[in-house]
PDB file of N, CA and C in Angstrom:
ATOM      1  N   MET A 307       0.839  -1.162   0.000  1.00 94.00           N
ATOM      2  CA  MET A 307       0.000   0.000   0.000  1.00 94.00           C
ATOM      3  C   MET A 307       0.895   1.239   0.000  1.00 94.00           C
ATOM      4  N   LEU A 308       0.527   2.221  -0.783  1.00 93.00           N
ATOM      5  CA  LEU A 308       1.256   3.482  -0.872  1.00 93.00           C
ATOM      6  C   LEU A 308       0.618   4.496   0.069  1.00 93.00           C
ATOM      7  N   TYR A 309       1.424   5.159   0.896  1.00 94.00           N
ATOM      8  CA  TYR A 309       0.948   6.200   1.806  1.00 94.00           C
ATOM      9  C   TYR A 309       1.485   7.537   1.325  1.00 94.00           C
ATOM     10  N   LEU A 310       0.616   8.533   1.228  1.00 94.00           N
ATOM     11  CA  LEU A 310       1.002   9.865   0.784  1.00 94.00           C
ATOM     12  C   LEU A 310       0.513  10.895   1.784  1.00 94.00           C
ATOM     13  N   THR A 311       1.231  11.978   1.905  1.00 94.00           N
ATOM     14  CA  THR A 311       0.786  13.114   2.696  1.00 94.00           C
ATOM     15  C   THR A 311       0.412  14.228   1.735  1.00 94.00           C
ATOM     16  N   ARG A 312      -0.808  14.704   1.825  1.00 95.00           N
ATOM     17  CA  ARG A 312      -1.298  15.773   0.948  1.00 95.00           C
ATOM     18  C   ARG A 312      -2.007  16.810   1.801  1.00 95.00           C
ATOM     19  N   LYS A 313      -2.050  18.038   1.310  1.00 96.00           N
ATOM     20  CA  LYS A 313      -2.757  19.127   1.967  1.00 96.00           C
ATOM     21  C   LYS A 313      -4.017  19.453   1.170  1.00 96.00           C
ATOM     22  N   ILE A 314      -4.920  20.239   1.757  1.00 97.00           N
ATOM     23  CA  ILE A 314      -6.129  20.651   1.048  1.00 97.00           C
ATOM     24  C   ILE A 314      -5.735  21.322  -0.262  1.00 97.00           C
ATOM     25  N   GLY A 315      -6.369  20.878  -1.335  1.00 97.00           N
ATOM     26  CA  GLY A 315      -6.085  21.394  -2.671  1.00 97.00           C
ATOM     27  C   GLY A 315      -5.052  20.596  -3.434  1.00 97.00           C
ATOM     28  N   ASP A 316      -4.283  19.753  -2.750  1.00 97.00           N
ATOM     29  CA  ASP A 316      -3.291  18.910  -3.421  1.00 97.00           C
ATOM     30  C   ASP A 316      -3.972  17.718  -4.092  1.00 97.00           C
ATOM     31  N   SER A 317      -3.379  17.254  -5.181  1.00 97.00           N
ATOM     32  CA  SER A 317      -3.941  16.137  -5.951  1.00 97.00           C
ATOM     33  C   SER A 317      -2.893  15.077  -6.211  1.00 97.00           C
ATOM     34  N   ILE A 318      -3.374  13.899  -6.573  1.00 97.00           N
ATOM     35  CA  ILE A 318      -2.528  12.853  -7.134  1.00 97.00           C
ATOM     36  C   ILE A 318      -3.183  12.392  -8.435  1.00 97.00           C
ATOM     37  N   ILE A 319      -2.385  11.891  -9.350  1.00 97.00           N
ATOM     38  CA  ILE A 319      -2.868  11.402 -10.638  1.00 97.00           C
ATOM     39  C   ILE A 319      -2.584   9.906 -10.707  1.00 97.00           C
ATOM     40  N   ILE A 320      -3.577   9.136 -11.151  1.00 96.00           N
ATOM     41  CA  ILE A 320      -3.444   7.688 -11.302  1.00 96.00           C
ATOM     42  C   ILE A 320      -3.696   7.342 -12.773  1.00 96.00           C
ATOM     43  N   ASN A 321      -2.763   6.644 -13.383  1.00 95.00           N
ATOM     44  CA  ASN A 321      -2.881   6.182 -14.775  1.00 95.00           C
ATOM     45  C   ASN A 321      -3.251   7.285 -15.754  1.00 95.00           C
ATOM     46  N   ASP A 322      -2.741   8.469 -15.597  1.00 95.00           N
ATOM     47  CA  ASP A 322      -2.930   9.589 -16.521  1.00 95.00           C
ATOM     48  C   ASP A 322      -4.351  10.128 -16.626  1.00 95.00           C
ATOM     49  N   ASP A 323      -5.363   9.428 -16.108  1.00 95.00           N
ATOM     50  CA  ASP A 323      -6.732   9.896 -16.322  1.00 95.00           C
ATOM     51  C   ASP A 323      -7.613   9.891 -15.072  1.00 95.00           C
ATOM     52  N   ILE A 324      -7.036   9.622 -13.922  1.00 96.00           N
ATOM     53  CA  ILE A 324      -7.786   9.676 -12.667  1.00 96.00           C
ATOM     54  C   ILE A 324      -7.069  10.650 -11.741  1.00 96.00           C
ATOM     55  N   GLU A 325      -7.806  11.657 -11.261  1.00 97.00           N
ATOM     56  CA  GLU A 325      -7.233  12.640 -10.350  1.00 97.00           C
ATOM     57  C   GLU A 325      -7.989  12.596  -9.031  1.00 97.00           C
ATOM     58  N   VAL A 326      -7.253  12.508  -7.939  1.00 97.00           N
ATOM     59  CA  VAL A 326      -7.820  12.512  -6.595  1.00 97.00           C
ATOM     60  C   VAL A 326      -7.308  13.765  -5.897  1.00 97.00           C
ATOM     61  N   THR A 327      -8.247  14.612  -5.430  1.00 97.00           N
ATOM     62  CA  THR A 327      -7.903  15.883  -4.802  1.00 97.00           C
ATOM     63  C   THR A 327      -8.414  15.908  -3.366  1.00 97.00           C
ATOM     64  N   VAL A 328      -7.589  16.381  -2.450  1.00 97.00           N
ATOM     65  CA  VAL A 328      -8.025  16.583  -1.070  1.00 97.00           C
ATOM     66  C   VAL A 328      -8.836  17.878  -1.053  1.00 97.00           C
ATOM     67  N   VAL A 329     -10.129  17.773  -0.730  1.00 97.00           N
ATOM     68  CA  VAL A 329     -11.025  18.915  -0.750  1.00 97.00           C
ATOM     69  C   VAL A 329     -11.138  19.550   0.633  1.00 97.00           C
ATOM     70  N   ASP A 330     -11.215  18.709   1.679  1.00 97.00           N
ATOM     71  CA  ASP A 330     -11.407  19.230   3.026  1.00 97.00           C
ATOM     72  C   ASP A 330     -10.902  18.211   4.040  1.00 97.00           C
ATOM     73  N   VAL A 331     -10.441  18.706   5.173  1.00 96.00           N
ATOM     74  CA  VAL A 331     -10.017  17.855   6.285  1.00 96.00           C
ATOM     75  C   VAL A 331     -10.644  18.431   7.546  1.00 96.00           C
ATOM     76  N   ARG A 332     -11.372  17.601   8.290  1.00 96.00           N
ATOM     77  CA  ARG A 332     -11.988  18.017   9.550  1.00 96.00           C
ATOM     78  C   ARG A 332     -11.810  16.891  10.555  1.00 96.00           C
ATOM     79  N   GLY A 333     -10.956  17.113  11.519  1.00 95.00           N
ATOM     80  CA  GLY A 333     -10.697  16.080  12.518  1.00 95.00           C
ATOM     81  C   GLY A 333     -10.137  14.840  11.858  1.00 95.00           C
ATOM     82  N   LYS A 334     -10.821  13.704  12.057  1.00 94.00           N
ATOM     83  CA  LYS A 334     -10.374  12.441  11.479  1.00 94.00           C
ATOM     84  C   LYS A 334     -11.026  12.138  10.134  1.00 94.00           C
ATOM     85  N   SER A 335     -11.788  13.081   9.590  1.00 95.00           N
ATOM     86  CA  SER A 335     -12.473  12.877   8.312  1.00 95.00           C
ATOM     87  C   SER A 335     -11.836  13.722   7.219  1.00 95.00           C
ATOM     88  N   ILE A 336     -11.791  13.149   6.030  1.00 94.00           N
ATOM     89  CA  ILE A 336     -11.316  13.884   4.867  1.00 94.00           C
ATOM     90  C   ILE A 336     -12.383  13.824   3.784  1.00 94.00           C
ATOM     91  N   LYS A 337     -12.422  14.838   2.942  1.00 96.00           N
ATOM     92  CA  LYS A 337     -13.310  14.835   1.782  1.00 96.00           C
ATOM     93  C   LYS A 337     -12.418  14.833   0.557  1.00 96.00           C
ATOM     94  N   LEU A 338     -12.631  13.848  -0.316  1.00 96.00           N
ATOM     95  CA  LEU A 338     -11.852  13.716  -1.539  1.00 96.00           C
ATOM     96  C   LEU A 338     -12.733  14.035  -2.741  1.00 96.00           C
ATOM     97  N   GLY A 339     -12.162  14.680  -3.732  1.00 96.00           N
ATOM     98  CA  GLY A 339     -12.825  14.876  -5.012  1.00 96.00           C
ATOM     99  C   GLY A 339     -12.120  14.006  -6.032  1.00 96.00           C
ATOM    100  N   LEU A 340     -12.903  13.302  -6.844  1.00 96.00           N
ATOM    101  CA  LEU A 340     -12.319  12.415  -7.842  1.00 96.00           C
ATOM    102  C   LEU A 340     -12.791  12.821  -9.233  1.00 96.00           C
ATOM    103  N   THR A 341     -11.850  12.891 -10.161  1.00 97.00           N
ATOM    104  CA  THR A 341     -12.157  13.118 -11.564  1.00 97.00           C
ATOM    105  C   THR A 341     -11.664  11.889 -12.312  1.00 97.00           C
ATOM    106  N   PHE A 342     -12.565  11.267 -13.089  1.00 96.00           N
ATOM    107  CA  PHE A 342     -12.205  10.030 -13.771  1.00 96.00           C
ATOM    108  C   PHE A 342     -13.084   9.845 -14.992  1.00 96.00           C
ATOM    109  N   PRO A 343     -12.666   9.006 -15.943  1.00 96.00           N
ATOM    110  CA  PRO A 343     -13.458   8.763 -17.151  1.00 96.00           C
ATOM    111  C   PRO A 343     -14.818   8.144 -16.815  1.00 96.00           C
ATOM    112  N   GLU A 344     -15.793   8.386 -17.676  1.00 94.00           N
ATOM    113  CA  GLU A 344     -17.141   7.864 -17.454  1.00 94.00           C
ATOM    114  C   GLU A 344     -17.195   6.341 -17.406  1.00 94.00           C
ATOM    115  N   ASP A 345     -16.249   5.674 -18.062  1.00 94.00           N
ATOM    116  CA  ASP A 345     -16.279   4.208 -18.100  1.00 94.00           C
ATOM    117  C   ASP A 345     -15.621   3.562 -16.881  1.00 94.00           C
ATOM    118  N   VAL A 346     -15.194   4.359 -15.903  1.00 93.00           N
ATOM    119  CA  VAL A 346     -14.569   3.850 -14.678  1.00 93.00           C
ATOM    120  C   VAL A 346     -15.610   3.824 -13.569  1.00 93.00           C
ATOM    121  N   SER A 347     -15.693   2.719 -12.856  1.00 92.00           N
ATOM    122  CA  SER A 347     -16.598   2.603 -11.719  1.00 92.00           C
ATOM    123  C   SER A 347     -15.842   2.890 -10.435  1.00 92.00           C
ATOM    124  N   VAL A 348     -16.443   3.691  -9.561  1.00 93.00           N
ATOM    125  CA  VAL A 348     -15.840   4.022  -8.273  1.00 93.00           C
ATOM    126  C   VAL A 348     -16.872   3.773  -7.189  1.00 93.00           C
ATOM    127  N   TYR A 349     -16.501   2.967  -6.197  1.00 94.00           N
ATOM    128  CA  TYR A 349     -17.401   2.624  -5.095  1.00 94.00           C
ATOM    129  C   TYR A 349     -16.682   2.834  -3.773  1.00 94.00           C
ATOM    130  N   ARG A 350     -17.421   3.220  -2.738  1.00 94.00           N
ATOM    131  CA  ARG A 350     -16.874   3.131  -1.389  1.00 94.00           C
ATOM    132  C   ARG A 350     -16.672   1.645  -1.114  1.00 94.00           C
ATOM    133  N   HIS A 351     -15.678   1.312  -0.300  1.00 95.00           N
ATOM    134  CA  HIS A 351     -15.330  -0.091  -0.064  1.00 95.00           C
ATOM    135  C   HIS A 351     -16.520  -0.906   0.420  1.00 95.00           C
ATOM    136  N   GLU A 352     -17.292  -0.377   1.377  1.00 96.00           N
ATOM    137  CA  GLU A 352     -18.418  -1.144   1.915  1.00 96.00           C
ATOM    138  C   GLU A 352     -19.502  -1.372   0.864  1.00 96.00           C
ATOM    139  N   VAL A 353     -19.688  -0.431  -0.055  1.00 96.00           N
ATOM    140  CA  VAL A 353     -20.661  -0.616  -1.140  1.00 96.00           C
ATOM    141  C   VAL A 353     -20.149  -1.671  -2.109  1.00 96.00           C
ATOM    142  N   TYR A 354     -18.870  -1.608  -2.455  1.00 96.00           N
ATOM    143  CA  TYR A 354     -18.272  -2.605  -3.351  1.00 96.00           C
ATOM    144  C   TYR A 354     -18.413  -4.015  -2.780  1.00 96.00           C
ATOM    145  N   GLU A 355     -18.124  -4.163  -1.491  1.00 96.00           N
ATOM    146  CA  GLU A 355     -18.246  -5.487  -0.861  1.00 96.00           C
ATOM    147  C   GLU A 355     -19.682  -5.988  -0.892  1.00 96.00           C
ATOM    148  N   ARG A 356     -20.654  -5.103  -0.668  1.00 95.00           N
ATOM    149  CA  ARG A 356     -22.063  -5.496  -0.715  1.00 95.00           C
ATOM    150  C   ARG A 356     -22.458  -5.927  -2.132  1.00 95.00           C
ATOM    151  N   ILE A 357     -22.008  -5.168  -3.138  1.00 94.00           N
ATOM    152  CA  ILE A 357     -22.303  -5.521  -4.529  1.00 94.00           C
ATOM    153  C   ILE A 357     -21.680  -6.862  -4.874  1.00 94.00           C
ATOM    154  N   LYS A 358     -20.421  -7.052  -4.445  1.00 94.00           N
ATOM    155  CA  LYS A 358     -19.720  -8.311  -4.718  1.00 94.00           C
ATOM    156  C   LYS A 358     -20.462  -9.489  -4.094  1.00 94.00           C
ATOM    157  N   ALA A 359     -20.954  -9.320  -2.875  1.00 94.00           N
ATOM    158  CA  ALA A 359     -21.700 -10.387  -2.204  1.00 94.00           C
ATOM    159  C   ALA A 359     -23.006 -10.678  -2.933  1.00 94.00           C
ATOM    160  N   GLU A 360     -23.693  -9.616  -3.378  1.00 93.00           N
ATOM    161  CA  GLU A 360     -24.948  -9.809  -4.125  1.00 93.00           C
ATOM    162  C   GLU A 360     -24.689 -10.527  -5.442  1.00 93.00           C
ATOM    163  N   LYS A 361     -23.620 -10.129  -6.135  1.00 91.00           N
ATOM    164  CA  LYS A 361     -23.284 -10.777  -7.411  1.00 91.00           C
ATOM    165  C   LYS A 361     -22.897 -12.236  -7.194  1.00 91.00           C
ATOM    166  N   ALA A 362     -22.168 -12.522  -6.112  1.00 91.00           N
ATOM    167  CA  ALA A 362     -21.787 -13.902  -5.820  1.00 91.00           C
ATOM    168  C   ALA A 362     -23.025 -14.748  -5.567  1.00 91.00           C
ATOM    169  N   ALA A 363     -24.004 -14.166  -4.887  1.00 90.00           N
ATOM    170  CA  ALA A 363     -25.246 -14.889  -4.625  1.00 90.00           C
ATOM    171  C   ALA A 363     -26.006 -15.158  -5.918  1.00 90.00           C
ATOM    172  N   GLU A 364     -25.823 -14.275  -6.911  1.00 88.00           N
ATOM    173  CA  GLU A 364     -26.474 -14.445  -8.209  1.00 88.00           C
ATOM    174  C   GLU A 364     -25.647 -15.289  -9.170  1.00 88.00           C
ATOM    175  N   GLY A 365     -24.402 -15.613  -8.773  1.00 82.00           N
ATOM    176  CA  GLY A 365     -23.553 -16.437  -9.619  1.00 82.00           C
ATOM    177  C   GLY A 365     -22.471 -15.683 -10.370  1.00 82.00           C
ATOM    178  N   ALA A 366     -22.405 -14.357 -10.266  1.00 58.00           N
ATOM    179  CA  ALA A 366     -21.348 -13.579 -10.905  1.00 58.00           C
ATOM    180  C   ALA A 366     -20.222 -13.366  -9.896  1.00 58.00           C
ATOM    181  N   ASP A 367     -19.028 -12.972 -10.389  1.00 55.00           N
ATOM    182  CA  ASP A 367     -17.868 -12.829  -9.513  1.00 55.00           C
ATOM    183  C   ASP A 367     -17.662 -11.424  -8.948  1.00 55.00           C
ATOM    184  N   THR A 368     -17.769 -10.379  -9.789  1.00 57.00           N
ATOM    185  CA  THR A 368     -17.463  -9.023  -9.341  1.00 57.00           C
ATOM    186  C   THR A 368     -18.491  -8.051  -9.887  1.00 57.00           C
ATOM    187  N   PRO A 369     -18.549  -6.841  -9.332  1.00 59.00           N
ATOM    188  CA  PRO A 369     -19.467  -5.837  -9.868  1.00 59.00           C
ATOM    189  C   PRO A 369     -19.113  -5.525 -11.317  1.00 59.00           C
ATOM    190  N   ASN A 370     -20.140  -5.182 -12.102  1.00 61.00           N
ATOM    191  CA  ASN A 370     -19.872  -4.803 -13.485  1.00 61.00           C
ATOM    192  C   ASN A 370     -19.810  -3.293 -13.588  1.00 61.00           C
ATOM    193  N   ASP A 371     -19.696  -2.766 -14.798  1.00 54.00           N
ATOM    194  CA  ASP A 371     -19.542  -1.330 -14.982  1.00 54.00           C
ATOM    195  C   ASP A 371     -20.826  -0.557 -14.766  1.00 54.00           C
ATOM    196  N   THR A 372     -21.976  -1.207 -14.737  1.00 55.00           N
ATOM    197  CA  THR A 372     -23.232  -0.518 -14.515  1.00 55.00           C
ATOM    198  C   THR A 372     -23.584  -0.605 -13.043  1.00 55.00           C
ATOM    199  N   PRO A 373     -23.463   0.512 -12.311  1.00 55.00           N
ATOM    200  CA  PRO A 373     -23.732   0.455 -10.873  1.00 55.00           C
ATOM    201  C   PRO A 373     -25.181   0.094 -10.598  1.00 55.00           C
ATOM    202  N   PRO A 374     -25.440  -0.807  -9.665  1.00 50.00           N
ATOM    203  CA  PRO A 374     -26.813  -1.128  -9.300  1.00 50.00           C
ATOM    204  C   PRO A 374     -27.407   0.020  -8.506  1.00 50.00           C
ATOM    205  N   GLU A 375     -28.697  -0.085  -8.176  1.00 48.00           N
ATOM    206  CA  GLU A 375     -29.384   0.983  -7.460  1.00 48.00           C
ATOM    207  C   GLU A 375     -28.742   1.286  -6.112  1.00 48.00           C
ATOM    208  N   THR A 376     -28.015   0.332  -5.519  1.00 43.00           N
ATOM    209  CA  THR A 376     -27.407   0.549  -4.208  1.00 43.00           C
ATOM    210  C   THR A 376     -26.116   1.341  -4.285  1.00 43.00           C
ATOM    211  N   ALA A 377     -25.571   1.546  -5.492  1.00 45.00           N
ATOM    212  CA  ALA A 377     -24.318   2.287  -5.622  1.00 45.00           C
ATOM    213  C   ALA A 377     -24.569   3.783  -5.472  1.00 45.00           C
ATOM    214  N   ASP A 378     -23.504   4.535  -5.217  1.00 51.00           N
ATOM    215  CA  ASP A 378     -23.607   5.966  -4.972  1.00 51.00           C
ATOM    216  C   ASP A 378     -23.629   6.804  -6.244  1.00 51.00           C
ATOM    217  N   ALA A 379     -23.180   6.274  -7.356  1.00 48.00           N
ATOM    218  CA  ALA A 379     -23.059   7.069  -8.573  1.00 48.00           C
ATOM    219  C   ALA A 379     -24.080   6.621  -9.604  1.00 48.00           C
ATOM    220  N   THR A 380     -24.423   7.534 -10.510  1.00 41.00           N
ATOM    221  CA  THR A 380     -25.298   7.216 -11.623  1.00 41.00           C
ATOM    222  C   THR A 380     -24.539   7.459 -12.911  1.00 41.00           C
ATOM    223  N   PRO A 381     -24.907   6.767 -14.008  1.00 42.00           N
ATOM    224  CA  PRO A 381     -24.192   6.953 -15.265  1.00 42.00           C
ATOM    225  C   PRO A 381     -24.262   8.387 -15.783  1.00 42.00           C
ATOM    226  N   ASP A 382     -25.295   9.168 -15.430  1.00 44.00           N
ATOM    227  CA  ASP A 382     -25.448  10.523 -15.915  1.00 44.00           C
ATOM    228  C   ASP A 382     -24.736  11.555 -15.046  1.00 44.00           C
ATOM    229  N   ALA A 383     -24.077  11.116 -13.990  1.00 43.00           N
ATOM    230  CA  ALA A 383     -23.415  12.044 -13.080  1.00 43.00           C
ATOM    231  C   ALA A 383     -22.193  12.659 -13.750  1.00 43.00           C
ATOM    232  N   PRO A 384     -21.792  13.865 -13.320  1.00 45.00           N
ATOM    233  CA  PRO A 384     -20.608  14.492 -13.915  1.00 45.00           C
ATOM    234  C   PRO A 384     -19.340  13.719 -13.576  1.00 45.00           C
ATOM    235  N   ALA A 385     -18.275  13.966 -14.306  1.00 48.00           N
ATOM    236  CA  ALA A 385     -17.027  13.214 -14.132  1.00 48.00           C
ATOM    237  C   ALA A 385     -16.419  13.410 -12.745  1.00 48.00           C
ATOM    238  N   ALA A 386     -16.540  14.578 -12.159  1.00 50.00           N
ATOM    239  CA  ALA A 386     -15.975  14.820 -10.822  1.00 50.00           C
ATOM    240  C   ALA A 386     -17.035  14.537  -9.788  1.00 50.00           C
ATOM    241  N   LYS A 387     -16.808  13.530  -8.951  1.00 50.00           N
ATOM    242  CA  LYS A 387     -17.789  13.121  -7.954  1.00 50.00           C
ATOM    243  C   LYS A 387     -17.132  13.072  -6.597  1.00 50.00           C
ATOM    244  N   PRO A 388     -17.498  13.962  -5.670  1.00 51.00           N
ATOM    245  CA  PRO A 388     -16.937  13.837  -4.314  1.00 51.00           C
ATOM    246  C   PRO A 388     -17.557  12.650  -3.581  1.00 51.00           C
ATOM    247  N   ILE A 389     -16.769  11.985  -2.793  1.00 54.00           N
ATOM    248  CA  ILE A 389     -17.248  10.889  -1.983  1.00 54.00           C
ATOM    249  C   ILE A 389     -17.091  11.311  -0.539  1.00 54.00           C
ATOM    250  N   ASP A 390     -18.215  11.439   0.173  1.00 52.00           N
ATOM    251  CA  ASP A 390     -18.188  11.854   1.576  1.00 52.00           C
ATOM    252  C   ASP A 390     -18.178  10.646   2.473  1.00 52.00           C
ATOM    253  N   GLY A 391     -17.636  10.809   3.630  1.00 50.00           N
ATOM    254  CA  GLY A 391     -17.660   9.744   4.617  1.00 50.00           C
ATOM    255  C   GLY A 391     -16.413   9.772   5.447  1.00 50.00           C
ATOM    256  N   PRO A 392     -16.439   9.071   6.555  1.00 47.00           N
ATOM    257  CA  PRO A 392     -15.274   9.074   7.433  1.00 47.00           C
ATOM    258  C   PRO A 392     -14.096   8.354   6.806  1.00 47.00           C
ATOM    259  N   ALA A 393     -12.929   8.889   7.019  1.00 47.00           N
ATOM    260  CA  ALA A 393     -11.705   8.225   6.537  1.00 47.00           C
ATOM    261  C   ALA A 393     -11.410   7.059   7.462  1.00 47.00           C
ATOM    262  N   GLU A 394     -10.865   6.011   6.880  1.00 43.00           N
ATOM    263  CA  GLU A 394     -10.554   4.836   7.689  1.00 43.00           C
ATOM    264  C   GLU A 394      -9.085   4.542   7.626  1.00 43.00           C
TER     265      GLU A 394
END
């Protein structure tokens, strides 16, 4: 696992087309902004695990590119999507 120290407004780039920006820090919580291509799926870990379990129960192995109703994002959402929640 890679550990980085960033300040509010600082970003990292992943694979030339994914940008993660530190938007806010309050106590033990951080707010990240993510910019990524429309064909990339992004889930909070607990949502991904729930989707994976549901797919396994249905006979599939992993979530597909179309987020189910339980996911946080919609296909029509803009490319930059902040994900709120406590940092772990």
